[in-house]
């Protein structure tokens, strides 16, 4: 190949990368997600990104049959055009597009999908030389278009095939407005930093004045956050009681917790009728002593593996009464002492109570919970909703369907419902899918917490933990995080932060680094300018401020406390600085 040809190829490649979002003026991330099933699909995000013919306006151009399906281009009466896969014999019989993906690039996916009858799970899949990777999954319906999002990070460059699949081979799969948008790792991190600045911080101006009300320059201001506006907590268990090293390690970092097992039904009522809250009471007392907020976990666990034998042996009538006694007992016991309840745990993967009491059981439990305590959010706690793009049982669409069913149960309108995402990640977290799944869940308009965050042990465990925590903290729809790392002499559930002498492991170092970076631990010291002002962008939370000046006796200066709250609706966090004036 001649030099001129090489130059031309390089120029073309450069142009493609710039157009695809790799340039310095790359597209910002689109956090939007539509959970309504619409008559008409919306336009493709990012104008389709690297997808050829994303809105099917050029017939089947770029799209080819996959498997033994037959495909065709159709037009609805309103003029909308799309592609269809029919005559399907296998789950993968649909259509595909061949793409060339780059290593260490994050790709975010979205599309609109419909089936010709009923409902069916439909997934988007990437076929590589090494295998298959699910990118996204949703529940498609007939007579309207459903939007779904996902993504992946490519570790090996080369050609791939993007295709769609459904285990229901009786349905036709209709697809429109497909997008696959690439972002570099640096751009993805920039999205996080921009979101943190926009949603987690506020400009604050502090002015020091003398007794005459005149500006006091060169005053020294020291700020420390004593309670964060965004909770980042860690689970604890009974081992923290009477264990000073464990207590010191925990209390120097966290102001929020969840009890690992001590509030669960099998811990409180091992024998029918003999309810024992002694351990959870002691842990609640410890939390109160140290101003630690506690999430209640959990009221009902649907996995039969974690139900007492006596519960599983009950008749349906007796089970109904036992479940109601359990809920009223634990929720009335700790009313006013917890900030939230995981009312049902893992109800998308398991359905013990619904199998015995009928499908309305979940809605009924939340109805009881509302009557027991309407003052705090009631969570549906689930795993794999953001961790696994291939688990259709707990996909964002399935989660929102279940939440909608609970909210529509008679008497549940107006309840304070919330989304609990366990966040037990494997050795290679799919951060692109995590973000897109939270985008979708965020459209429900209820609080979202990452409730049990850990990552599998691997050579990159600390790095992976940082990626997950950073993604959760920066997402505008997430309201809190609890790390699932309660310590025990024999180890932790899946991930420890310390050794048995409470010296940090690499995972613990990551947590400490982020707590400091996010203003939760650490302090700021600065000097006021000639007009007595100090200005900074501070994280939301409760602060203690100490001020000193050579002209003022130390005995006359008291520590000041103030709150940095999010700007009111319609205000910009950065354009509406909080003004604090201190006179002394």
C-alpha positions in Angstrom: 0.0 0.0 0.0 1.4 3.4 -0.9 1.9 6.3 1.5 -0.9 8.3 0.0 -3.3 5.4 0.5 -2.2 5.0 4.2 -2.7 8.7 4.8 -6.2 8.6 3.3 -7.2 5.6 5.4 -5.9 7.4 8.5 -7.9 10.5 7.7 -11.0 8.4 7.2 -10.5 6.5 10.4 -10.0 9.8 12.3 -13.2 11.2 10.8 -15.1 8.1 11.8 -13.8 8.3 15.4 -14.6 11.9 15.8 -18.1 11.4 14.4 -18.6 8.5 16.8 -17.9 10.5 19.9 -14.2 9.9 20.5 -13.1 13.5 19.8 -12.5 16.3 22.3 -16.0 17.6 21.7 -17.6 14.3 22.3 -21.3 13.9 23.1 -22.4 14.0 26.7 -24.1 11.0 28.1 -27.9 10.8 27.7 -29.3 9.6 31.1 -32.9 9.6 29.8 -35.1 6.5 29.5 -38.7 6.2 28.6 -40.6 3.5 30.5 -43.9 4.2 28.7 -45.0 1.9 25.9 -45.6 4.3 23.0 -47.6 4.2 19.8 -44.5 5.7 18.0 -40.9 5.0 18.8 -38.7 8.0 19.5 -35.6 8.9 17.5 -32.5 6.9 18.0 -30.2 8.2 20.8 -27.0 9.8 19.5 -28.5 9.6 16.0 -27.7 5.9 16.2 -24.0 6.2 17.0 -22.1 3.7 14.9 -25.2 1.8 13.8 -25.9 2.0 10.0 -29.4 2.8 9.1 -30.5 3.1 12.8 -34.1 4.2 12.1 -34.6 1.8 9.1 -35.3 4.7 6.7 -33.1 3.0 4.0 -35.0 -0.3 4.0 -32.9 -3.3 5.2 -29.6 -1.5 4.4 -27.0 -2.7 7.0 -29.3 -5.4 8.4 -29.2 -9.1 7.6 -31.0 -12.3 8.6 -29.5 -14.0 11.7 -30.2 -17.7 12.1 -33.0 -19.0 10.0 -35.3 -16.1 10.4 -36.9 -14.2 7.6 -36.7 -10.4 7.8 -38.5 -7.6 6.1 -39.0 -3.9 6.1 -42.4 -2.6 7.1 -44.3 0.6 7.4 -47.0 1.5 9.8 -50.1 3.5 8.8 -48.6 6.5 10.5 -45.5 6.3 8.3 -43.1 4.9 10.8 -40.8 2.3 9.3 -39.1 -0.6 11.1 -37.7 -4.1 10.5 -39.3 -7.4 11.4 -38.0 -10.9 12.0 -40.6 -13.7 11.5 -40.8 -17.4 10.8 -38.6 -18.0 13.8 -37.6 -21.5 15.0 -34.9 -20.6 17.5 -34.5 -17.9 20.1 -31.7 -16.3 18.1 -33.6 -16.2 14.8 -33.8 -12.5 14.1 -31.6 -9.9 12.3 -28.1 -8.6 12.8 -25.6 -5.9 11.9 -21.9 -6.4 11.7 -19.8 -3.9 13.6 -16.2 -3.3 14.4 -15.6 -2.5 18.0 -12.5 -1.2 19.7 -10.9 -2.5 22.9 -11.3 -0.6 26.2 -14.1 1.5 24.7 -17.5 1.7 26.5 -20.5 1.2 24.3 -24.0 2.3 25.4 -26.9 0.7 23.6 -30.6 1.5 23.1 -33.4 0.5 20.9 -37.2 0.4 20.6 -38.9 -3.0 20.3 -42.3 -4.5 19.8 -43.8 -8.0 19.3 -46.8 -8.8 17.2 -48.8 -10.5 20.0 -48.9 -10.7 23.8 -45.7 -10.0 25.7 -42.2 -11.5 25.5 -38.7 -11.0 26.8 -36.5 -9.6 24.1 -32.7 -9.2 24.5 -30.0 -7.5 22.5 -26.9 -9.7 22.2 -23.3 -9.1 20.9 -21.7 -12.2 19.2 -17.9 -12.0 19.4 -15.2 -14.5 18.3 -15.1 -15.8 21.9 -18.8 -16.1 22.6 -22.0 -14.1 23.4 -22.6 -11.1 25.6 -26.0 -9.9 26.5 -26.3 -6.1 26.2 -29.8 -5.4 27.3 -33.2 -7.1 27.9 -36.7 -5.9 28.3 -40.3 -7.0 28.1 -41.7 -6.2 24.7 -45.4 -5.8 24.1 -47.8 -5.8 21.2 -49.5 -2.7 19.8 -46.9 -0.3 21.3 -43.1 0.3 21.3 -40.9 -0.3 24.4 -37.6 1.4 24.9 -34.6 -0.4 26.4 -31.0 0.4 27.2 -27.8 -1.4 27.9 -24.2 -1.5 27.1 -20.8 -3.2 27.3 -17.1 -2.7 27.5 -15.1 -4.4 24.8 -11.9 -6.1 25.9 -10.9 -7.5 22.5 -11.2 -5.5 19.3 -12.6 -6.9 16.1 -15.8 -7.6 14.2 -18.9 -8.5 16.1 -22.6 -9.1 15.3 -25.3 -7.3 17.1 -28.6 -9.2 17.0 -31.8 -9.7 19.0 -33.3 -12.8 20.5 -36.4 -14.1 22.3 -37.1 -17.5 23.8 -40.7 -17.1 22.6 -40.3 -18.2 19.0 -44.0 -17.7 18.2 -43.7 -13.9 18.2 -42.4 -11.7 15.5 -39.7 -9.2 16.7 -40.0 -5.6 15.5 -37.1 -3.2 16.1 -36.6 0.5 15.4 -34.3 3.4 16.4 -31.2 1.4 17.3 -28.2 3.1 18.8 -24.7 2.0 19.8 -22.6 4.9 21.0 -18.9 4.6 21.9 -17.2 6.5 24.7 -13.6 6.3 25.9 -12.8 5.5 29.5 -11.8 9.2 29.9 -15.1 10.4 28.6 -17.0 8.0 30.8 -15.1 9.3 33.8 -15.8 12.9 32.7 -19.5 12.1 32.7 -19.2 10.9 36.3 -17.2 14.0 37.4 -19.7 16.3 35.7 -22.7 14.6 37.3 -21.0 14.8 40.7 -20.4 18.5 40.3 -24.0 19.0 39.2 -25.9 16.7 41.5 -23.8 16.2 44.6 -22.3 19.7 45.2 -23.2 23.3 45.6 -21.3 26.6 45.4 -21.0 28.1 48.9 -19.8 31.6 49.8 -18.7 32.2 53.4 -18.1 35.8 54.5 -16.5 36.7 57.8 -17.5 40.0 59.4 -16.3 41.9 62.5 -18.6 43.1 65.2 -19.2 46.3 63.2 -20.4 44.3 60.2 -17.3 45.0 58.1 -15.6 42.3 56.1 -12.8 40.5 57.9 -10.0 39.5 55.6 -7.4 36.8 56.2 -9.6 34.8 58.6 -8.7 31.1 58.7 -11.7 28.8 58.0 -11.7 25.1 58.7 -14.6 23.0 57.5 -15.4 19.4 58.2 -18.4 17.3 57.2 -20.0 15.5 60.1 -22.9 14.0 58.2 -23.0 13.5 54.4 -25.9 14.5 52.3 -25.3 11.4 50.3 -25.1 8.3 52.6 -22.2 5.9 51.9 -22.5 3.2 54.6 -21.3 -0.3 55.4 -23.1 -3.4 56.7 -22.3 -4.6 60.3 -23.2 -7.7 62.2 -23.2 -8.9 65.9 -19.4 -9.1 65.9 -19.2 -5.3 66.3 -20.7 -5.6 69.8 -18.0 -5.4 72.5 -15.2 -5.3 69.8 -13.5 -2.0 70.1 -11.1 -2.3 67.1 -14.1 -3.1 64.8 -16.1 -0.3 66.3 -13.2 2.2 65.9 -12.6 1.2 62.3 -16.3 1.4 61.4 -17.2 4.7 63.3 -14.2 6.5 61.8 -15.7 6.1 58.3 -19.5 5.5 58.2 -22.7 7.1 59.4 -25.2 4.6 57.8 -25.5 0.9 58.1 -27.6 -2.3 57.5 -27.5 -5.3 59.8 -26.3 -8.3 57.9 -28.6 -11.0 59.4 -29.8 -9.8 62.8 -33.2 -8.4 61.7 -34.1 -11.2 59.4 -37.0 -13.4 60.4 -34.9 -16.6 60.8 -32.8 -14.6 63.4 -35.7 -13.2 65.3 -38.0 -16.3 65.4 -36.2 -19.5 65.1 -38.9 -21.3 67.0 -42.5 -20.4 66.3 -43.9 -18.0 68.9 -40.6 -17.3 70.6 -39.5 -13.9 69.2 -36.0 -12.7 70.2 -34.8 -9.3 69.4 -32.0 -9.2 71.9 -29.1 -9.0 69.4 -30.7 -6.6 67.1 -31.7 -4.4 70.1 -28.1 -4.3 71.2 -27.0 -3.3 67.7 -29.7 -0.6 67.5 -28.5 0.7 70.8 -24.9 0.8 69.5 -26.1 2.7 66.4 -28.1 5.2 68.4 -25.1 5.9 70.7 -23.0 6.9 67.7 -25.7 8.6 65.6 -25.6 5.9 62.9 -28.6 5.6 60.6 -29.9 2.1 60.2 -31.7 0.5 57.2 -34.2 -2.2 58.2 -33.3 -5.5 56.5 -35.4 -7.4 55.9 -39.1 -8.1 56.8 -39.9 -11.0 54.3 -37.4 -13.0 52.3 -39.0 -14.9 49.5 -36.2 -17.4 49.0 -37.4 -20.7 50.6 -33.7 -21.6 51.4 -33.7 -18.9 54.0 -37.1 -19.6 55.6 -37.3 -21.5 58.8 -38.6 -25.1 58.4 -41.6 -24.4 60.6 -42.6 -21.5 58.3 -42.4 -23.7 55.2 -44.5 -26.4 56.8 -47.5 -24.0 57.7 -50.8 -24.3 56.0 -51.8 -21.4 53.8 -54.0 -19.9 56.4 -51.4 -20.3 59.1 -48.7 -18.8 56.8 -50.9 -15.8 56.2 -51.2 -15.2 59.9 -47.6 -15.8 60.6 -46.4 -13.4 57.9 -48.7 -10.7 59.2 -47.5 -11.2 62.8 -43.9 -11.1 61.6 -44.3 -7.9 59.7 -46.3 -6.1 62.4 -43.8 -7.3 65.1 -40.6 -6.2 63.6 -41.9 -3.0 62.0 -43.6 -1.8 65.2 -40.6 -2.9 67.3 -38.2 -0.6 65.3 -40.6 2.1 64.2 -38.8 5.4 64.5 -35.4 3.7 64.8 -34.7 2.8 61.2 -34.7 5.0 58.1 -36.1 2.5 55.6 -37.3 -1.1 55.3 -36.5 -3.8 52.8 -40.1 -5.1 53.0 -39.6 -7.9 50.5 -36.3 -9.4 49.6 -35.6 -11.0 46.2 -39.2 -11.3 45.2 -38.4 -11.3 41.5 -36.3 -14.4 41.7 -38.4 -16.2 44.3 -42.1 -16.4 45.0 -42.6 -18.6 48.0 -45.4 -16.5 49.6 -47.1 -15.8 46.3 -47.1 -19.5 45.5 -48.9 -20.2 48.8 -51.0 -17.1 49.2 -51.7 -16.1 45.6 -50.2 -13.5 43.3 -51.5 -10.4 45.3 -49.3 -11.4 48.3 -46.6 -8.8 47.5 -49.0 -5.9 47.2 -50.7 -7.1 50.5 -47.4 -7.1 52.4 -46.7 -3.6 51.3 -50.2 -2.6 52.3 -49.5 -4.0 55.8 -46.2 -2.2 55.8 -47.7 1.1 55.0 -50.1 0.7 57.9 -47.3 -0.3 60.2 -45.1 2.7 59.3 -45.9 5.3 56.6 -43.0 7.6 57.6 -40.1 5.9 55.8 -39.5 4.4 52.3 -40.5 0.8 51.7 -38.0 -0.9 49.5 -38.3 -3.9 47.1 -34.8 -5.3 47.4 -33.4 -7.4 44.4 -30.2 -8.7 42.9 -29.0 -8.8 39.2 -31.1 -5.9 38.1 -28.0 -3.8 37.5 -25.4 -6.5 37.8 -26.4 -8.9 35.0 -27.7 -8.0 31.6 -28.6 -11.6 31.0 -30.9 -12.2 33.9 -34.3 -11.6 32.4 -36.1 -12.5 35.7 -34.9 -9.3 37.4 -34.4 -7.0 34.4 -35.2 -3.3 34.9 -38.4 -3.9 33.0 -39.4 -6.8 35.2 -38.5 -4.9 38.3 -40.7 -1.9 37.3 -43.6 -4.3 36.4 -43.4 -5.7 39.9 -43.2 -2.3 41.5 -46.2 -1.2 39.5 -48.2 -4.2 40.6 -47.4 -3.4 44.2 -48.3 0.3 43.9 -51.6 -0.6 42.2 -52.7 -2.9 45.0 -55.9 -1.5 46.6 -54.9 1.0 49.3 -51.3 1.4 48.2 -51.6 4.6 46.2 -49.5 7.2 47.8 -47.1 4.8 49.5 -43.5 5.7 49.9 -42.0 3.0 47.8 -38.3 2.8 46.9 -36.0 0.7 44.7 -33.3 -1.4 46.4 -30.5 -2.8 44.2 -28.3 -5.3 45.9 -25.3 -4.8 43.6 -23.4 -8.1 44.1 -21.1 -7.7 41.1 -19.0 -10.4 39.4 -15.3 -10.2 38.6 -15.9 -8.0 35.6 -18.7 -5.4 36.3 -20.5 -4.1 33.2 -20.5 -0.5 34.1 -22.2 0.6 30.9 -25.1 -1.8 31.7 -25.2 -0.6 35.3 -25.6 3.0 34.3 -28.3 2.3 31.7 -30.3 0.0 34.0 -30.3 2.8 36.7 -31.4 5.2 33.9 -34.4 3.0 33.3 -35.3 2.5 36.9 -34.9 6.2 37.6 -37.8 6.9 35.4 -40.1 5.5 38.1 -39.5 8.6 40.1 -38.8 6.8 43.5 -35.7 6.7 45.6 -33.0 4.3 44.5 -30.3 2.8 46.8 -27.5 0.4 46.1 -28.1 -1.7 49.2 -25.5 -4.5 49.3 -22.5 -3.5 47.2 -19.6 -5.9 46.7 -17.6 -7.4 43.9 -16.2 -10.9 43.5 -12.6 -11.6 44.5 -10.2 -11.2 41.6 -6.9 -9.6 40.8 -8.8 -6.4 40.0 -11.2 -6.5 43.0 -10.2 -3.1 44.4 -10.3 -1.5 41.0 -13.7 -3.0 40.2 -15.1 -1.9 43.5 -14.0 1.7 42.8 -15.7 1.6 39.4 -19.0 0.4 40.9 -18.9 2.9 43.8 -18.0 5.8 41.5 -20.7 4.9 39.1 -23.3 4.7 41.9 -22.3 7.9 43.6 -22.3 9.9 40.4 -25.6 8.7 39.0 -28.2 11.4 39.5 -30.9 8.9 40.3 -29.1 7.1 43.1 -29.8 8.3 46.7 -27.5 6.2 48.9 -25.0 3.3 49.0 -24.4 0.6 51.5 -21.3 -1.7 51.1 -21.9 -5.3 52.0 -18.8 -6.0 54.0 -19.7 -6.9 57.5 -16.6 -8.4 59.3 -16.4 -11.8 60.9 -13.3 -13.7 62.1 -13.9 -16.3 59.5 -14.3 -13.8 56.7 -17.0 -11.7 55.0 -19.9 -12.6 52.8 -17.9 -12.1 49.6 -15.7 -9.1 50.1 -13.8 -7.8 53.1 -12.4 -4.3 53.5 -10.0 -5.2 56.3 -8.0 -8.1 57.7 -8.6 -9.5 61.1 -6.5 -6.8 62.7 -8.6 -4.1 61.0 -5.8 -3.1 58.7 -7.2 -2.0 55.4 -7.1 -4.4 52.5 -6.8 -2.8 49.0 -10.6 -2.7 48.9 -10.6 -0.7 52.2 -8.1 1.7 50.8 -10.4 2.4 47.8 -13.3 3.1 50.2 -11.1 5.5 52.2 -9.9 7.3 49.1 -13.4 7.8 47.8 -14.8 8.9 51.2 -12.1 11.6 51.3 -12.6 12.5 47.6 -16.4 12.9 48.2 -15.9 15.2 51.2 -17.3 12.6 53.7 -14.0 12.3 55.5 -11.3 15.0 55.6 -11.3 18.7 56.0 -10.8 22.0 54.2 -8.7 24.9 55.5 -8.7 28.2 53.7 -8.2 32.0 54.2 -10.8 34.6 53.4 -10.0 37.2 50.8 -9.8 41.0 51.1 -13.6 41.2 51.2 -13.8 38.5 53.9 -15.0 35.9 51.4 -14.2 32.2 50.9 -15.9 30.4 48.1 -15.9 26.7 47.2 -18.0 23.9 45.7 -19.0 21.8 48.6 -20.7 18.4 48.8 -24.2 18.3 50.2 -24.2 17.6 53.9 -23.9 18.9 57.4 -20.8 20.9 58.2 -18.9 22.1 61.3 -17.0 25.3 60.7 -14.2 26.8 62.9 -12.9 30.3 62.3 -9.8 32.0 63.7 -8.3 35.5 63.3 -5.5 37.2 65.1 -7.7 40.1 66.1 -10.3 37.8 67.9 -9.7 35.9 71.1 -10.1 32.2 70.7 -12.4 32.1 73.7 -15.0 34.2 71.9 -15.1 31.9 68.8 -17.6 29.0 68.8 -17.8 26.3 66.2 -20.6 27.0 63.7 -22.7 24.3 62.0 -24.5 24.7 58.7 -26.1 22.6 56.0 -25.4 22.5 52.3 -28.6 21.4 50.7 -29.4 20.9 47.1 -30.7 23.9 45.3 -34.5 24.2 45.1 -36.3 22.9 42.0 -35.5 25.1 39.0 -32.3 26.5 40.4 -28.8 25.5 39.3 -26.6 24.1 42.0 -23.6 26.1 40.7 -25.5 29.2 39.7 -27.3 29.7 43.0 -24.5 29.8 45.6 -25.4 29.4 49.3 -24.3 32.6 51.2 -23.3 32.2 54.8 -22.2 35.3 56.8 -20.4 34.9 60.1 -20.0 37.8 62.5 -17.6 37.7 65.4 
